[in-house]
Amino acid sequence: MSLLTGAIGGVIGGLTGVGGSAFMIPLMMRRGGMVAHRAHGTALAVVVAVAIAGSATYIANDLVEWDLVASLLGGSLIGAYAGAALAVRLSAARLQLVFALFFVGVALRMLVG
């Protein structure tokens, strides 16, 4: 399951830019029996490598706005730390709800415009 899960997560990450977490977290929880917090932590660790590999392709094709990267990076790092700190304080049920609602919101936003 791990190689296939990783491959599908990698394709999703490279294609959508979300690192494959949307696929990997629910699968790790349901098929792997992981609690939400461990699945999130594991997925984030995998996403680091997925982001590097995916970014390399976009960089090679000159599809990265480096000025924007520089301006977003500081806030993104602070936000990631704050989000992870909040996530570990939430119950597993609440973390699952936040995760699901986020992706529902993203899907609706993309469909509406």
N, CA, C and O atoms as a DFTB+ gen file, in Angstrom:
452 C
 N C O
     1  1       0.822      -1.199       0.000
     2  2       0.000       0.000       0.000
     3  2       0.862       1.257       0.000
     4  3       0.465       2.252      -0.607
     5  1       1.998       1.259       0.639
     6  2       2.786       2.477       0.785
     7  2       3.312       3.016      -0.533
     8  3       3.221       4.220      -0.773
     9  1       3.861       2.168      -1.400
    10  2       4.404       2.637      -2.671
    11  2       3.299       3.193      -3.556
    12  3       3.454       4.268      -4.137
    13  1       2.197       2.483      -3.664
    14  2       1.083       2.951      -4.481
    15  2       0.482       4.229      -3.906
    16  3       0.207       5.176      -4.644
    17  1       0.279       4.258      -2.598
    18  2      -0.248       5.458      -1.946
    19  2       0.667       6.645      -2.192
    20  3       0.201       7.733      -2.529
    21  1       1.963       6.441      -2.025
    22  2       2.925       7.511      -2.259
    23  2       2.932       7.972      -3.698
    24  3       3.016       9.170      -3.967
    25  1       2.844       7.030      -4.633
    26  2       2.848       7.390      -6.053
    27  2       1.617       8.210      -6.411
    28  3       1.723       9.225      -7.100
    29  1       0.460       7.776      -5.950
    30  2      -0.765       8.524      -6.240
    31  2      -0.717       9.886      -5.560
    32  3      -1.083      10.895      -6.162
    33  1      -0.268       9.920      -4.313
    34  2      -0.130      11.201      -3.610
    35  2       0.838      12.127      -4.317
    36  3       0.601      13.332      -4.393
    37  1       1.931      11.577      -4.839
    38  2       2.902      12.382      -5.573
    39  2       2.323      12.957      -6.848
    40  3       2.556      14.124      -7.163
    41  1       1.572      12.155      -7.585
    42  2       0.925      12.650      -8.808
    43  2      -0.057      13.764      -8.464
    44  3      -0.082      14.805      -9.121
    45  1      -0.862      13.540      -7.438
    46  2      -1.827      14.566      -7.027
    47  2      -1.099      15.834      -6.601
    48  3      -1.516      16.938      -6.952
    49  1      -0.013      15.683      -5.845
    50  2       0.757      16.844      -5.401
    51  2       1.361      17.613      -6.556
    52  3       1.275      18.840      -6.598
    53  1       1.969      16.908      -7.492
    54  2       2.566      17.579      -8.639
    55  2       1.537      18.219      -9.544
    56  3       1.794      19.259     -10.149
    57  1       0.374      17.601      -9.637
    58  2      -0.683      18.100     -10.506
    59  2      -1.453      19.262      -9.890
    60  3      -1.771      20.236     -10.573
    61  1      -1.750      19.157      -8.599
    62  2      -2.618      20.155      -7.966
    63  2      -1.903      21.144      -7.067
    64  3      -2.443      22.207      -6.760
    65  1      -0.696      20.808      -6.640
    66  2       0.027      21.701      -5.743
    67  2      -0.345      21.555      -4.279
    68  3       0.072      22.374      -3.459
    69  1      -1.124      20.527      -3.923
    70  2      -1.494      20.351      -2.518
    71  2      -0.720      19.233      -1.840
    72  3      -1.049      18.852      -0.717
    73  1       0.291      18.705      -2.491
    74  2       1.174      17.739      -1.855
    75  2       0.612      16.344      -1.674
    76  3       1.281      15.493      -1.088
    77  1      -0.566      16.085      -2.145
    78  2      -1.140      14.758      -2.020
    79  2      -1.787      14.465      -0.685
    80  3      -2.311      13.370      -0.479
    81  1      -1.761      15.428       0.229
    82  2      -2.344      15.214       1.558
    83  2      -3.826      14.893       1.496
    84  3      -4.326      14.104       2.297
    85  1      -4.529      15.493       0.557
    86  2      -5.967      15.254       0.439
    87  2      -6.255      13.788       0.166
    88  3      -7.309      13.279       0.546
    89  1      -5.338      13.118      -0.480
    90  2      -5.478      11.693      -0.765
    91  2      -4.887      10.839       0.353
    92  3      -5.502       9.872       0.802
    93  1      -3.684      11.210       0.795
    94  2      -2.950      10.360       1.735
    95  2      -3.551      10.326       3.134
    96  3      -3.618       9.257       3.741
    97  1      -3.986      11.457       3.658
    98  2      -4.477      11.498       5.041
    99  2      -5.693      10.594       5.239
   100  3      -5.681       9.759       6.144
   101  1      -6.743      10.732       4.423
   102  2      -7.883       9.821       4.625
   103  2      -7.506       8.350       4.446
   104  3      -8.014       7.491       5.167
   105  1      -6.626       8.055       3.496
   106  2      -6.223       6.673       3.270
   107  2      -5.433       6.121       4.455
   108  3      -5.655       4.986       4.876
   109  1      -4.519       6.915       4.989
   110  2      -3.744       6.466       6.151
   111  2      -4.651       6.226       7.353
   112  3      -4.408       5.319       8.149
   113  1      -5.692       7.038       7.481
   114  2      -6.599       6.884       8.614
   115  2      -7.493       5.660       8.443
   116  3      -7.684       4.893       9.387
   117  1      -8.033       5.476       7.257
   118  2      -9.002       4.407       7.066
   119  2      -8.354       3.051       6.815
   120  3      -8.739       2.050       7.421
   121  1      -7.385       3.022       5.936
   122  2      -6.766       1.734       5.595
   123  2      -5.556       1.435       6.466
   124  3      -5.232       0.273       6.712
   125  1      -4.890       2.486       6.930
   126  2      -3.704       2.275       7.751
   127  2      -3.980       2.307       9.239
   128  3      -3.097       2.000      10.041
   129  1      -5.200       2.676       9.621
   130  2      -5.577       2.699      11.022
   131  2      -4.929       3.799      11.849
   132  3      -4.898       3.711      13.076
   133  1      -4.413       4.833      11.197
   134  2      -3.758       5.927      11.932
   135  2      -4.787       6.886      12.508
   136  3      -5.850       7.099      11.925
   137  1      -4.462       7.459      13.655
   138  2      -5.284       8.537      14.191
   139  2      -5.004       9.789      13.359
   140  3      -3.965       9.885      12.706
   141  1      -5.921      10.733      13.385
   142  2      -5.829      11.922      12.537
   143  2      -4.509      12.663      12.713
   144  3      -3.878      13.039      11.726
   145  1      -4.091      12.875      13.940
   146  2      -2.876      13.655      14.184
   147  2      -1.634      12.991      13.580
   148  3      -0.798      13.670      12.984
   149  1      -1.513      11.686      13.730
   150  2      -0.359      10.969      13.174
   151  2      -0.415      10.977      11.645
   152  3       0.619      11.113      10.991
   153  1      -1.598      10.833      11.078
   154  2      -1.740      10.871       9.617
   155  2      -1.347      12.244       9.074
   156  3      -0.670      12.333       8.050
   157  1      -1.762      13.304       9.747
   158  2      -1.400      14.659       9.316
   159  2       0.105      14.876       9.403
   160  3       0.719      15.395       8.471
   161  1       0.694      14.478      10.523
   162  2       2.139      14.640      10.689
   163  2       2.926      13.849       9.662
   164  3       3.910      14.342       9.111
   165  1       2.494      12.625       9.405
   166  2       3.167      11.784       8.415
   167  2       3.031      12.386       7.022
   168  3       4.001      12.434       6.266
   169  1       1.838      12.841       6.686
   170  2       1.612      13.445       5.368
   171  2       2.455      14.703       5.185
   172  3       3.003      14.926       4.106
   173  1       2.564      15.519       6.217
   174  2       3.384      16.731       6.104
   175  2       4.845      16.397       5.847
   176  3       5.514      17.079       5.071
   177  1       5.339      15.350       6.496
   178  2       6.726      14.941       6.265
   179  2       6.922      14.467       4.827
   180  3       7.952      14.753       4.217
   181  1       5.948      13.748       4.283
   182  2       6.020      13.290       2.894
   183  2       5.918      14.471       1.935
   184  3       6.605      14.508       0.914
   185  1       5.065      15.430       2.264
   186  2       4.836      16.585       1.395
   187  2       6.117      17.379       1.155
   188  3       6.274      17.986       0.096
   189  1       7.023      17.384       2.110
   190  2       8.298      18.093       1.916
   191  2       8.998      17.561       0.669
   192  3       9.408      18.334      -0.197
   193  1       9.131      16.246       0.581
   194  2       9.804      15.640      -0.577
   195  2       8.992      15.825      -1.851
   196  3       9.553      16.094      -2.913
   197  1       7.675      15.681      -1.750
   198  2       6.805      15.858      -2.910
   199  2       6.921      17.287      -3.445
   200  3       6.996      17.497      -4.655
   201  1       6.936      18.255      -2.547
   202  2       7.044      19.656      -2.960
   203  2       8.373      19.931      -3.651
   204  3       8.422      20.659      -4.642
   205  1       9.440      19.356      -3.136
   206  2      10.754      19.551      -3.760
   207  2      10.757      18.960      -5.169
   208  3      11.198      19.611      -6.116
   209  1      10.268      17.735      -5.305
   210  2      10.255      17.084      -6.618
   211  2       9.353      17.822      -7.603
   212  3       9.736      18.045      -8.752
   213  1       8.171      18.195      -7.162
   214  2       7.255      18.923      -8.038
   215  2       7.778      20.297      -8.399
   216  3       7.667      20.729      -9.547
   217  1       8.349      20.985      -7.422
   218  2       8.897      22.320      -7.669
   219  2      10.021      22.283      -8.688
   220  3      10.147      23.196      -9.504
   221  1      10.833      21.244      -8.651
   222  2      11.952      21.137      -9.594
   223  2      11.460      21.177     -11.037
   224  3      12.085      21.807     -11.890
   225  1      10.348      20.511     -11.310
   226  2       9.792      20.516     -12.664
   227  2       9.296      21.902     -13.046
   228  3       9.550      22.369     -14.156
   229  1       8.593      22.560     -12.136
   230  2       8.094      23.903     -12.428
   231  2       9.243      24.895     -12.583
   232  3       9.190      25.778     -13.439
   233  1      10.277      24.754     -11.762
   234  2      11.454      25.622     -11.870
   235  2      12.136      25.400     -13.215
   236  3      12.512      26.362     -13.885
   237  1      12.299      24.150     -13.614
   238  2      12.948      23.827     -14.888
   239  2      12.188      24.398     -16.079
   240  3      12.779      24.663     -17.126
   241  1      10.892      24.586     -15.923
   242  2      10.070      25.149     -16.995
   243  2       9.808      26.637     -16.808
   244  3       8.927      27.205     -17.454
   245  1      10.581      27.269     -15.916
   246  2      10.485      28.706     -15.651
   247  2       9.056      29.137     -15.303
   248  3       8.548      30.131     -15.822
   249  1       8.430      28.377     -14.425
   250  2       7.047      28.646     -14.038
   251  2       6.915      29.006     -12.563
   252  3       5.900      28.707     -11.933
   253  1       7.947      29.649     -12.014
   254  2       7.912      30.073     -10.612
   255  2       8.125      31.578     -10.553
   256  3       9.069      32.098     -11.147
   257  1       7.263      32.268      -9.848
   258  2       7.396      33.714      -9.621
   259  2       8.208      33.907      -8.341
   260  3       7.653      33.894      -7.243
   261  1       9.513      34.086      -8.483
   262  2      10.411      34.124      -7.331
   263  2      10.152      35.302      -6.408
   264  3      10.322      35.171      -5.196
   265  1       9.744      36.454      -6.942
   266  2       9.410      37.594      -6.077
   267  2       8.238      37.245      -5.165
   268  3       8.233      37.598      -3.986
   269  1       7.259      36.559      -5.712
   270  2       6.102      36.155      -4.916
   271  2       6.494      35.093      -3.886
   272  3       6.012      35.116      -2.754
   273  1       7.366      34.167      -4.279
   274  2       7.867      33.167      -3.323
   275  2       8.491      33.873      -2.126
   276  3       8.203      33.540      -0.977
   277  1       9.344      34.846      -2.405
   278  2      10.030      35.569      -1.329
   279  2       9.042      36.294      -0.418
   280  3       9.216      36.314       0.800
   281  1       8.009      36.886      -1.008
   282  2       7.065      37.645      -0.185
   283  2       6.115      36.740       0.606
   284  3       5.626      37.142       1.662
   285  1       5.852      35.548       0.122
   286  2       4.930      34.637       0.809
   287  2       5.602      33.725       1.830
   288  3       4.948      33.230       2.748
   289  1       6.888      33.505       1.673
   290  2       7.567      32.484       2.461
   291  2       7.539      32.735       3.969
   292  3       7.235      31.823       4.737
   293  1       7.847      33.937       4.395
   294  2       7.880      34.233       5.830
   295  2       6.547      33.977       6.507
   296  3       6.475      33.281       7.519
   297  1       5.501      34.541       5.944
   298  2       4.166      34.343       6.507
   299  2       3.719      32.894       6.444
   300  3       3.045      32.404       7.349
   301  1       4.096      32.211       5.369
   302  2       3.724      30.803       5.221
   303  2       4.383      29.937       6.282
   304  3       3.751      29.031       6.827
   305  1       5.642      30.207       6.578
   306  2       6.338      29.438       7.616
   307  2       5.722      29.680       8.989
   308  3       5.524      28.745       9.764
   309  1       5.424      30.937       9.282
   310  2       4.774      31.264      10.559
   311  2       3.400      30.609      10.635
   312  3       3.037      30.032      11.660
   313  1       2.638      30.700       9.544
   314  2       1.311      30.093       9.501
   315  2       1.352      28.581       9.641
   316  3       0.503      27.994      10.311
   317  1       2.334      27.947       9.012
   318  2       2.459      26.489       9.111
   319  2       2.747      26.072      10.548
   320  3       2.178      25.100      11.046
   321  1       3.626      26.805      11.206
   322  2       3.937      26.505      12.606
   323  2       2.689      26.689      13.472
   324  3       2.369      25.835      14.299
   325  1       1.990      27.805      13.278
   326  2       0.791      28.082      14.071
   327  2      -0.298      27.051      13.792
   328  3      -0.968      26.593      14.717
   329  1      -0.478      26.687      12.532
   330  2      -1.489      25.692      12.174
   331  2      -1.195      24.332      12.782
   332  3      -2.099      23.667      13.288
   333  1       0.066      23.915      12.736
   334  2       0.442      22.628      13.324
   335  2       0.274      22.662      14.841
   336  3      -0.183      21.690      15.443
   337  1       0.644      23.787      15.456
   338  2       0.485      23.921      16.908
   339  2      -0.992      23.847      17.297
   340  3      -1.334      23.262      18.325
   341  1      -1.863      24.437      16.483
   342  2      -3.298      24.361      16.740
   343  2      -3.816      22.941      16.502
   344  3      -4.613      22.430      17.289
   345  1      -3.367      22.311      15.428
   346  2      -3.848      20.967      15.081
   347  2      -3.586      19.962      16.192
   348  3      -4.447      19.133      16.487
   349  1      -2.417      20.021      16.811
   350  2      -2.113      19.037      17.858
   351  2      -2.946      19.269      19.116
   352  3      -3.028      18.388      19.972
   353  1      -3.556      20.432      19.237
   354  2      -4.412      20.722      20.389
   355  2      -5.879      20.349      20.141
   356  3      -6.665      20.257      21.084
   357  1      -6.243      20.136      18.875
   358  2      -7.617      19.768      18.549
   359  2      -7.838      18.282      18.804
   360  3      -6.901      17.485      18.746
   361  1      -9.068      17.924      19.082
   362  2      -9.401      16.500      19.165
   363  2      -9.296      15.909      17.761
   364  3      -9.325      16.639      16.770
   365  1      -9.177      14.595      17.682
   366  2      -9.091      13.939      16.376
   367  2     -10.336      14.226      15.541
   368  3     -10.238      14.470      14.339
   369  1     -11.499      14.197      16.174
   370  2     -12.745      14.462      15.449
   371  2     -12.781      15.887      14.914
   372  3     -13.201      16.119      13.780
   373  1     -12.346      16.829      15.718
   374  2     -12.340      18.229      15.287
   375  2     -11.335      18.445      14.160
   376  3     -11.615      19.182      13.214
   377  1     -10.174      17.812      14.253
   378  2      -9.162      17.926      13.201
   379  2      -9.693      17.357      11.888
   380  3      -9.485      17.952      10.830
   381  1     -10.369      16.223      11.941
   382  2     -10.970      15.648      10.740
   383  2     -12.009      16.591      10.152
   384  3     -12.077      16.754       8.934
   385  1     -12.809      17.204      10.992
   386  2     -13.831      18.137      10.522
   387  2     -13.199      19.344       9.843
   388  3     -13.636      19.745       8.764
   389  1     -12.184      19.923      10.454
   390  2     -11.490      21.076       9.864
   391  2     -10.897      20.692       8.511
   392  3     -11.016      21.447       7.546
   393  1     -10.264      19.533       8.436
   394  2      -9.668      19.040       7.196
   395  2     -10.734      18.906       6.106
   396  3     -10.551      19.389       4.989
   397  1     -11.834      18.258       6.435
   398  2     -12.905      18.045       5.460
   399  2     -13.534      19.360       5.015
   400  3     -13.754      19.570       3.822
   401  1     -13.822      20.240       5.960
   402  2     -14.437      21.523       5.609
   403  2     -13.519      22.377       4.743
   404  3     -13.986      23.079       3.846
   405  1     -12.226      22.321       5.007
   406  2     -11.277      23.068       4.186
   407  2     -11.371      22.622       2.729
   408  3     -11.463      23.455       1.828
   409  1     -11.347      21.314       2.498
   410  2     -11.378      20.830       1.121
   411  2     -12.735      21.030       0.462
   412  3     -12.800      21.228      -0.751
   413  1     -13.808      20.985       1.219
   414  2     -15.118      21.325       0.667
   415  2     -15.111      22.787       0.231
   416  3     -15.588      23.117      -0.855
   417  1     -14.568      23.663       1.080
   418  2     -14.475      25.084       0.733
   419  2     -13.628      25.328      -0.503
   420  3     -14.000      26.123      -1.366
   421  1     -12.499      24.651      -0.595
   422  2     -11.632      24.792      -1.776
   423  2     -12.376      24.328      -3.022
   424  3     -12.335      24.995      -4.056
   425  1     -13.053      23.194      -2.929
   426  2     -13.786      22.668      -4.081
   427  2     -14.880      23.632      -4.522
   428  3     -15.038      23.890      -5.715
   429  1     -15.629      24.161      -3.572
   430  2     -16.687      25.111      -3.917
   431  2     -16.117      26.373      -4.548
   432  3     -16.665      26.891      -5.521
   433  1     -15.032      26.857      -3.999
   434  2     -14.392      28.065      -4.532
   435  2     -13.942      27.847      -5.977
   436  3     -14.100      28.730      -6.820
   437  1     -13.390      26.688      -6.257
   438  2     -12.922      26.393      -7.607
   439  2     -14.091      26.217      -8.576
   440  3     -13.995      26.612      -9.738
   441  1     -15.174      25.638      -8.115
   442  2     -16.337      25.450      -8.980
   443  2     -17.052      26.758      -9.278
   444  3     -17.536      26.973     -10.390
   445  1     -17.117      27.634      -8.270
   446  2     -17.834      28.901      -8.421
   447  2     -17.001      29.931      -9.169
   448  3     -17.530      30.737      -9.934
   449  1     -15.720      29.897      -8.944
   450  2     -14.959      30.838      -9.736
   451  2     -13.837      31.477      -9.075
   452  3     -13.142      32.290      -9.685
